[in-house]
Short mmCIF file of C-alpha atoms in Angstrom, two decimals:
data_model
loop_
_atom_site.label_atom_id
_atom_site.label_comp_id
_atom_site.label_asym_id
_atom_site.label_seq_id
_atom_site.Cartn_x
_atom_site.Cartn_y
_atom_site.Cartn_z
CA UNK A 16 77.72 14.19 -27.80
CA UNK A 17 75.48 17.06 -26.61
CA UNK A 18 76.81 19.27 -23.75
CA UNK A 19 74.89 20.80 -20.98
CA UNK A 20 74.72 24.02 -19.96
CA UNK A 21 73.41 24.77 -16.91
CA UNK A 22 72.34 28.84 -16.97
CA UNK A 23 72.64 30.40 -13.32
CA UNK A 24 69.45 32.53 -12.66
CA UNK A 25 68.46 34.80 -10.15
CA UNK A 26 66.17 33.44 -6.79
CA UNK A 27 63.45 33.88 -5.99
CA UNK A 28 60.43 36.46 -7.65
CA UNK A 29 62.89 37.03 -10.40
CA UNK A 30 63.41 33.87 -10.80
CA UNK A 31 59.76 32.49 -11.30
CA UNK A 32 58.96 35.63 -13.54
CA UNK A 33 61.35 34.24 -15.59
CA UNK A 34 59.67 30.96 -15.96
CA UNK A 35 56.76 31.78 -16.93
CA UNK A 36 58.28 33.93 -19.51
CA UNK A 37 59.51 31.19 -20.89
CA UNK A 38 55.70 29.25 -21.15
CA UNK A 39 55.12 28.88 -24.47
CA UNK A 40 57.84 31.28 -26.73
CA UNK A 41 60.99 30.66 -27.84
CA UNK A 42 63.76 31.30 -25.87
CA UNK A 43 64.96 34.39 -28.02
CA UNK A 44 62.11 36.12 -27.01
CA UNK A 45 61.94 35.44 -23.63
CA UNK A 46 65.61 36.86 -23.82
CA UNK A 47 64.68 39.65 -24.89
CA UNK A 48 61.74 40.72 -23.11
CA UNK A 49 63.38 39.59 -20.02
CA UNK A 50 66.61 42.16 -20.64
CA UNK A 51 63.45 44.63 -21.62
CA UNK A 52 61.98 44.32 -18.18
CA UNK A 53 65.49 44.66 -16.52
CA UNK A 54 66.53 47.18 -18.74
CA UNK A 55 63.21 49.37 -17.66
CA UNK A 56 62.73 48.40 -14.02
CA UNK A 57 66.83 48.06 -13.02
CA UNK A 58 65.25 45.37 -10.78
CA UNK A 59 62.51 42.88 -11.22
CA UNK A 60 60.74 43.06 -8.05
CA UNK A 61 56.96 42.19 -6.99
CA UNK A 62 56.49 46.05 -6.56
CA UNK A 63 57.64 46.90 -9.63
CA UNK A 64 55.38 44.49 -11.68
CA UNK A 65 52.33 45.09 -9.12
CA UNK A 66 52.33 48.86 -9.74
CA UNK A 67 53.61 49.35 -13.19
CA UNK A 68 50.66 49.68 -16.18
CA UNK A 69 49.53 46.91 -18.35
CA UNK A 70 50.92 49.80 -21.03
CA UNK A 71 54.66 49.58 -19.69
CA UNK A 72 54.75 45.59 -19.35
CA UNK A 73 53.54 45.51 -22.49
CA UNK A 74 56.06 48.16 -23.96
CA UNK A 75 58.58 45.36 -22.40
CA UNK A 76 57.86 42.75 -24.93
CA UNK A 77 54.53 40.79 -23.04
CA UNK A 78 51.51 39.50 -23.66
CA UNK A 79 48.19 40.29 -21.72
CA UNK A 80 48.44 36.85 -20.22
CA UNK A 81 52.03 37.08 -19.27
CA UNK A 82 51.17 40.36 -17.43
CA UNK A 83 48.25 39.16 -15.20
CA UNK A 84 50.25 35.81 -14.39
CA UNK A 85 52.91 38.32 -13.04
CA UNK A 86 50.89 40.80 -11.63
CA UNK A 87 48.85 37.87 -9.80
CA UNK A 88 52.20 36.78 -8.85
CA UNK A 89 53.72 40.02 -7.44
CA UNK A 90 50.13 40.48 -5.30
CA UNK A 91 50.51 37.11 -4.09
CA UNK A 92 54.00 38.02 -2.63
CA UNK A 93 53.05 41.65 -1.45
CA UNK A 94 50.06 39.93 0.66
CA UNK A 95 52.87 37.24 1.95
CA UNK A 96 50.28 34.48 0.40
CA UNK A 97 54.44 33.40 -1.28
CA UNK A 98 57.17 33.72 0.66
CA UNK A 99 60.49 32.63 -1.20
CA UNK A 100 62.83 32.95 1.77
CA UNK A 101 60.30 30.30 3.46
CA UNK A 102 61.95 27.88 0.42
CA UNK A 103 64.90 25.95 1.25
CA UNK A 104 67.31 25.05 -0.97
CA UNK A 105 67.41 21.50 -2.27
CA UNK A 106 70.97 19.93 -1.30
CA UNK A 107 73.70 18.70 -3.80
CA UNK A 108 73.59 15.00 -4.08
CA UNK A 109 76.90 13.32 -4.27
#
């Protein structure tokens, strides 16, 4: 029988970069570029992706696709276009 493991993840911006990290590589190297991008920013944070270089996101492990999905993503959330304290949280069914 196969057990589940359910990872805990961070909310929010965070959260969602690290989905779409996850589009399309295994999940060894969206480990690892993930710690990269923690390792180098301390925080993942729309500002930090919006302003940082294509040179430095790249330097943390991703690809020119990657890096305009999260730049697009950060300036969506600096212009309040996404708003992840608007989301609720889904309840626990019982």
């Amino acid at each position: 029988m196969a057990i589940l493991i359910i990872q805990k993840r961070e909310e929010g911006f965070a959260y969602i970069c690290h989905i779409i990290l996850e589009q399309h590589v295994s999940i060894e190297s969206v480990k690892a570029c993930y710690f990269k991008l923690e390792n180098y920013f301390k925080k993942i944070t729309p500002e930090n992706i919006y302003y940082s270089s294509d040179d430095e996101l790249k330097s943390c492990g991703l690809s020119r696709q990657k890096i305009v999905y999260l730049k697009d993503l950060a300036s969506k959330v600096l212009n309040n276009e996404i708003n992840f304290e608007s989301f609720h949280p889904k309840p626990n069914s019982k």
